[in-house]
Amino acid sequence: MNSETARRLTEGVTWVWLDLDDTLVDFGGTASAALRDLYDTEVIGSLYPSAEEWEEAYVSWNHHLWDLYAKGEITQDYLRLDRFAHPLRAVWRGTEEELTAYARALDPLYLGRLAENTRLLPGAMELMEAVRAAGMRTGILSNGFRSVQYEKLRRTGLDKVVDLVVLSDDIGVNKPDVRLYRHAMEQSGEPRAEAHLMVGDNPSTDIAGALNAGWRAILVDPSAEGSGVTITPD
C-alpha cells in the first residue's frame, strides 16, 4: 500500500481496530503445534495413524464449526466440544459418553497450549506502535474466547499498546454481526462510524462486518511473502 492510499484510508480515523488471530498473532502456527502436542501426549496418537491426519481432520471440522458459530447457528459450548468429538468419533474405541467426556477434557488442554505458545506475526508490534504514533487509538475486535484472548495479549505484550478490547463473548454475537461493531463504537465513545477502521485477515467476517457497519476496512494478507501484516485496501 502506498502512502497516498494509506493517507486516504486513515484520514479522519480516530480508532483502528484489529483482529487478533492471524492478523497480529500467528494463530495457525500456534494451533498446529498445540494439535501435534496433543497427538504426542494424549491417546489421540494411538487412534490416528499420523499427526498430519489428525491435524487435517481437526482443522477442517473446526473451520466448519467456526463458520456456523459466526452465523449464530451453534453455541460456543457446542463448538468447543464437537471440534474434538467429531474427528475422533470415527476412530473411537469406547462409548459415546466416554468420547464426550474425553472431548471436553481436551478443550482446556488445547486452549492452554494455544495461550502459552502464542507469538506475534512479523511486523505486528511495529504496526501497533505506528498507529499510536500517528495519534489514533487502538482496539482489538475478536471472536475469540475471553480467557484465551486476554492471555495472548498479555504474553505477547500487546496489552501494553491496546487501548480497548472488545470480544464476541462480551455481548454474545460474533463478527460479522454489525451489533458487535456498534458495541465497539459505544465502548470507544466515538459515535461516528467513518472514524473507525478495521484491520483483519478474514474478508467474510472482519471486513464484511466492518463495511456493513459503515466503517473503513483493510484486509491483511497473512500469507504475503516477507511480512505477516502486509495489508491491502478493501
CSV table of C-alpha atoms in Angstrom, one decimal:
chain,number,residue,atom,x,y,z
A,1,MET,CA,0.0,0.0,0.0
A,2,ASN,CA,1.5,3.4,-1.0
A,3,SER,CA,1.5,6.4,1.2
A,4,GLU,CA,-1.4,8.2,-0.6
A,5,THR,CA,-3.7,5.2,-0.2
A,6,ALA,CA,-2.8,4.9,3.4
A,7,ARG,CA,-3.5,8.6,3.9
A,8,ARG,CA,-6.9,8.3,2.2
A,9,LEU,CA,-7.9,5.3,4.3
A,10,THR,CA,-6.9,6.8,7.6
A,11,GLU,CA,-7.9,10.4,7.1
A,12,GLY,CA,-10.4,11.3,9.9
A,13,VAL,CA,-9.9,7.9,11.6
A,14,THR,CA,-9.6,8.1,15.4
A,15,TRP,CA,-9.9,4.4,16.2
A,16,VAL,CA,-8.1,1.5,14.5
A,17,TRP,CA,-9.5,-1.9,15.4
A,18,LEU,CA,-7.5,-5.1,14.7
A,19,ASP,CA,-8.5,-8.7,14.6
A,20,LEU,CA,-6.1,-10.8,16.8
A,21,ASP,CA,-5.7,-14.3,15.4
A,22,ASP,CA,-3.7,-14.5,12.1
A,23,THR,CA,-3.7,-10.7,12.0
A,24,LEU,CA,-1.4,-9.8,14.9
A,25,VAL,CA,-0.6,-13.3,16.3
A,26,ASP,CA,0.4,-16.4,14.5
A,27,PHE,CA,-2.7,-18.5,15.3
A,28,GLY,CA,-2.1,-21.0,12.5
A,29,GLY,CA,1.4,-21.9,13.6
A,30,THR,CA,0.5,-22.0,17.3
A,31,ALA,CA,-2.6,-24.1,16.7
A,32,SER,CA,-0.6,-26.6,14.6
A,33,ALA,CA,2.0,-27.0,17.4
A,34,ALA,CA,-0.8,-27.4,20.0
A,35,LEU,CA,-2.6,-30.1,18.0
A,36,ARG,CA,0.6,-32.0,17.4
A,37,ASP,CA,1.5,-31.8,21.1
A,38,LEU,CA,-1.9,-33.4,21.9
A,39,TYR,CA,-1.2,-36.1,19.4
A,40,ASP,CA,2.1,-36.9,21.1
A,41,THR,CA,0.9,-36.8,24.7
A,42,GLU,CA,-2.7,-38.0,24.5
A,43,VAL,CA,-4.5,-41.2,23.4
A,44,ILE,CA,-5.1,-39.5,20.0
A,45,GLY,CA,-1.7,-40.8,19.0
A,46,SER,CA,-2.9,-44.4,19.2
A,47,LEU,CA,-6.1,-43.6,17.3
A,48,TYR,CA,-4.8,-41.6,14.2
A,49,PRO,CA,-2.0,-43.1,12.1
A,50,SER,CA,-0.2,-39.8,11.9
A,51,ALA,CA,-0.1,-36.3,13.4
A,52,GLU,CA,-0.8,-34.9,10.0
A,53,GLU,CA,-4.0,-36.8,9.5
A,54,TRP,CA,-5.2,-35.8,13.0
A,55,GLU,CA,-4.4,-32.1,12.4
A,56,GLU,CA,-6.1,-32.1,9.0
A,57,ALA,CA,-9.3,-33.8,10.4
A,58,TYR,CA,-9.4,-31.3,13.3
A,59,VAL,CA,-8.7,-28.2,11.3
A,60,SER,CA,-11.2,-28.9,8.6
A,61,TRP,CA,-14.1,-29.6,11.1
A,62,ASN,CA,-13.1,-26.7,13.4
A,63,HIS,CA,-13.2,-24.3,10.4
A,64,HIS,CA,-16.7,-25.5,9.6
A,65,LEU,CA,-17.9,-25.1,13.1
A,66,TRP,CA,-16.4,-21.6,13.4
A,67,ASP,CA,-18.4,-20.6,10.2
A,68,LEU,CA,-21.6,-21.8,11.9
A,69,TYR,CA,-20.6,-20.1,15.2
A,70,ALA,CA,-20.0,-16.8,13.4
A,71,LYS,CA,-23.5,-17.1,11.9
A,72,GLY,CA,-25.0,-17.8,15.4
A,73,GLU,CA,-26.1,-21.3,14.3
A,74,ILE,CA,-24.3,-23.1,17.1
A,75,THR,CA,-23.3,-22.2,20.7
A,76,GLN,CA,-19.8,-21.8,21.9
A,77,ASP,CA,-20.1,-24.8,24.1
A,78,TYR,CA,-21.1,-27.0,21.1
A,79,LEU,CA,-18.2,-25.7,19.1
A,80,ARG,CA,-15.7,-26.4,21.9
A,81,LEU,CA,-17.0,-30.0,22.4
A,82,ASP,CA,-17.7,-31.1,18.8
A,83,ARG,CA,-14.4,-29.8,17.2
A,84,PHE,CA,-12.8,-32.7,19.2
A,85,ALA,CA,-15.6,-35.2,19.4
A,86,HIS,CA,-16.4,-35.2,15.6
A,87,PRO,CA,-12.9,-36.0,14.3
A,88,LEU,CA,-12.4,-38.6,17.0
A,89,ARG,CA,-15.7,-40.4,16.6
A,90,ALA,CA,-14.7,-42.4,13.5
A,91,VAL,CA,-11.7,-43.9,15.3
A,92,TRP,CA,-13.0,-44.0,18.8
A,93,ARG,CA,-13.0,-47.4,20.6
A,94,GLY,CA,-15.2,-46.6,23.6
A,95,THR,CA,-18.8,-45.4,24.2
A,96,GLU,CA,-20.3,-42.1,23.1
A,97,GLU,CA,-20.3,-41.0,26.8
A,98,GLU,CA,-16.6,-41.7,27.1
A,99,LEU,CA,-16.0,-39.8,23.9
A,100,THR,CA,-17.9,-36.8,25.1
A,101,ALA,CA,-16.0,-36.7,28.4
A,102,TYR,CA,-12.7,-37.0,26.6
A,103,ALA,CA,-13.5,-34.3,24.1
A,104,ARG,CA,-14.4,-32.0,27.0
A,105,ALA,CA,-11.1,-32.8,28.7
A,106,LEU,CA,-9.1,-32.0,25.6
A,107,ASP,CA,-10.6,-28.5,25.2
A,108,PRO,CA,-8.8,-26.8,28.2
A,109,LEU,CA,-5.6,-28.6,27.4
A,110,TYR,CA,-5.7,-27.3,23.8
A,111,LEU,CA,-6.6,-23.7,24.8
A,112,GLY,CA,-3.9,-23.7,27.4
A,113,ARG,CA,-1.3,-24.7,24.9
A,114,LEU,CA,-2.6,-22.0,22.5
A,115,ALA,CA,-2.2,-19.3,25.1
A,116,GLU,CA,1.2,-20.5,26.3
A,117,ASN,CA,2.8,-20.6,22.9
A,118,THR,CA,1.3,-17.5,21.3
A,119,ARG,CA,3.7,-15.5,19.2
A,120,LEU,CA,3.4,-12.3,17.2
A,121,LEU,CA,3.4,-12.2,13.4
A,122,PRO,CA,6.4,-10.3,11.9
A,123,GLY,CA,5.7,-6.6,11.9
A,124,ALA,CA,2.7,-6.7,14.3
A,125,MET,CA,4.2,-4.7,17.1
A,126,GLU,CA,5.6,-2.2,14.7
A,127,LEU,CA,2.2,-1.7,13.2
A,128,MET,CA,0.6,-1.1,16.6
A,129,GLU,CA,3.3,1.4,17.5
A,130,ALA,CA,2.9,3.2,14.2
A,131,VAL,CA,-0.8,3.6,14.7
A,132,ARG,CA,-0.4,5.0,18.1
A,133,ALA,CA,2.4,7.3,16.9
A,134,ALA,CA,0.0,8.7,14.3
A,135,GLY,CA,-2.3,9.7,17.1
A,136,MET,CA,-5.0,7.1,16.7
A,137,ARG,CA,-6.4,4.8,19.4
A,138,THR,CA,-6.1,1.0,19.1
A,139,GLY,CA,-8.6,-1.6,19.8
A,140,ILE,CA,-8.8,-5.4,19.5
A,141,LEU,CA,-12.1,-6.8,18.0
A,142,SER,CA,-12.1,-10.6,18.1
A,143,ASN,CA,-14.5,-13.6,18.0
A,144,GLY,CA,-12.0,-15.5,20.2
A,145,PHE,CA,-12.8,-16.8,23.7
A,146,ARG,CA,-12.3,-14.2,26.5
A,147,SER,CA,-9.8,-16.1,28.8
A,148,VAL,CA,-7.6,-17.2,25.8
A,149,GLN,CA,-7.5,-13.9,24.0
A,150,TYR,CA,-6.6,-11.9,27.1
A,151,GLU,CA,-3.8,-14.3,27.9
A,152,LYS,CA,-2.5,-13.9,24.3
A,153,LEU,CA,-2.4,-10.2,24.7
A,154,ARG,CA,-0.6,-10.4,28.0
A,155,ARG,CA,2.0,-12.9,26.7
A,156,THR,CA,2.8,-11.0,23.6
A,157,GLY,CA,2.9,-7.6,25.2
A,158,LEU,CA,0.1,-6.3,23.0
A,159,ASP,CA,-1.8,-5.4,26.2
A,160,LYS,CA,0.6,-2.5,26.6
A,161,VAL,CA,-0.3,-1.0,23.2
A,162,VAL,CA,-4.0,-1.6,23.1
A,163,ASP,CA,-6.5,0.9,24.4
A,164,LEU,CA,-9.6,-1.2,24.3
A,165,VAL,CA,-10.5,-4.9,23.9
A,166,VAL,CA,-14.0,-5.9,22.6
A,167,LEU,CA,-14.8,-9.6,22.2
A,168,SER,CA,-17.7,-11.5,20.9
A,169,ASP,CA,-18.1,-13.0,24.4
A,170,ASP,CA,-19.0,-9.5,25.7
A,171,ILE,CA,-22.4,-9.5,24.1
A,172,GLY,CA,-22.9,-13.0,22.7
A,173,VAL,CA,-22.7,-12.1,18.9
A,174,ASN,CA,-19.8,-12.7,16.5
A,175,LYS,CA,-18.3,-10.8,13.6
A,176,PRO,CA,-19.6,-10.1,11.0
A,177,ASP,CA,-22.8,-9.2,13.0
A,178,VAL,CA,-22.9,-5.4,12.9
A,179,ARG,CA,-24.1,-5.3,16.6
A,180,LEU,CA,-20.6,-6.2,17.7
A,181,TYR,CA,-19.2,-3.3,15.7
A,182,ARG,CA,-21.8,-0.9,17.1
A,183,HIS,CA,-20.9,-2.2,20.6
A,184,ALA,CA,-17.3,-1.4,19.9
A,185,MET,CA,-18.2,2.1,18.9
A,186,GLU,CA,-20.2,2.6,22.1
A,187,GLN,CA,-17.3,1.3,24.2
A,188,SER,CA,-14.9,3.7,22.5
A,189,GLY,CA,-17.1,6.7,22.9
A,190,GLU,CA,-16.6,7.6,19.2
A,191,PRO,CA,-20.1,7.6,17.6
A,192,ARG,CA,-19.0,8.3,14.0
A,193,ALA,CA,-18.8,5.1,12.0
A,194,GLU,CA,-16.4,6.7,9.5
A,195,ALA,CA,-13.9,7.3,12.3
A,196,HIS,CA,-13.4,3.6,12.8
A,197,LEU,CA,-11.1,1.4,10.7
A,198,MET,CA,-11.0,-2.4,10.9
A,199,VAL,CA,-7.8,-4.4,10.0
A,200,GLY,CA,-8.3,-8.1,9.7
A,201,ASP,CA,-7.4,-11.2,7.7
A,202,ASN,CA,-10.9,-12.6,7.1
A,203,PRO,CA,-12.9,-10.9,4.3
A,204,SER,CA,-16.2,-12.6,5.3
A,205,THR,CA,-16.1,-11.7,9.0
A,206,ASP,CA,-13.6,-8.9,9.8
A,207,ILE,CA,-14.1,-6.9,6.6
A,208,ALA,CA,-17.7,-7.6,5.6
A,209,GLY,CA,-18.9,-6.8,9.1
A,210,ALA,CA,-16.9,-3.5,9.2
A,211,LEU,CA,-18.2,-2.3,5.9
A,212,ASN,CA,-21.8,-3.2,6.8
A,213,ALA,CA,-21.3,-1.1,9.9
A,214,GLY,CA,-20.1,1.9,7.9
A,215,TRP,CA,-16.5,1.5,8.9
A,216,ARG,CA,-13.5,1.6,6.7
A,217,ALA,CA,-11.5,-1.7,6.4
A,218,ILE,CA,-8.1,-3.0,5.4
A,219,LEU,CA,-7.6,-6.7,4.6
A,220,VAL,CA,-4.4,-8.3,5.9
A,221,ASP,CA,-2.7,-10.9,3.8
A,222,PRO,CA,-1.0,-13.2,6.3
A,223,SER,CA,0.5,-15.4,3.6
A,224,ALA,CA,2.2,-12.5,1.9
A,225,GLU,CA,6.0,-13.0,1.5
A,226,GLY,CA,8.1,-11.0,3.8
A,227,SER,CA,5.6,-9.9,6.4
A,228,GLY,CA,2.7,-11.3,8.4
A,229,VAL,CA,1.0,-7.9,8.3
A,230,THR,CA,1.1,-6.9,4.6
A,231,ILE,CA,-2.1,-5.0,4.0
A,232,THR,CA,-4.3,-4.2,1.1
A,233,PRO,CA,-7.2,-1.8,0.9
A,234,ASP,CA,-10.7,-3.4,0.6
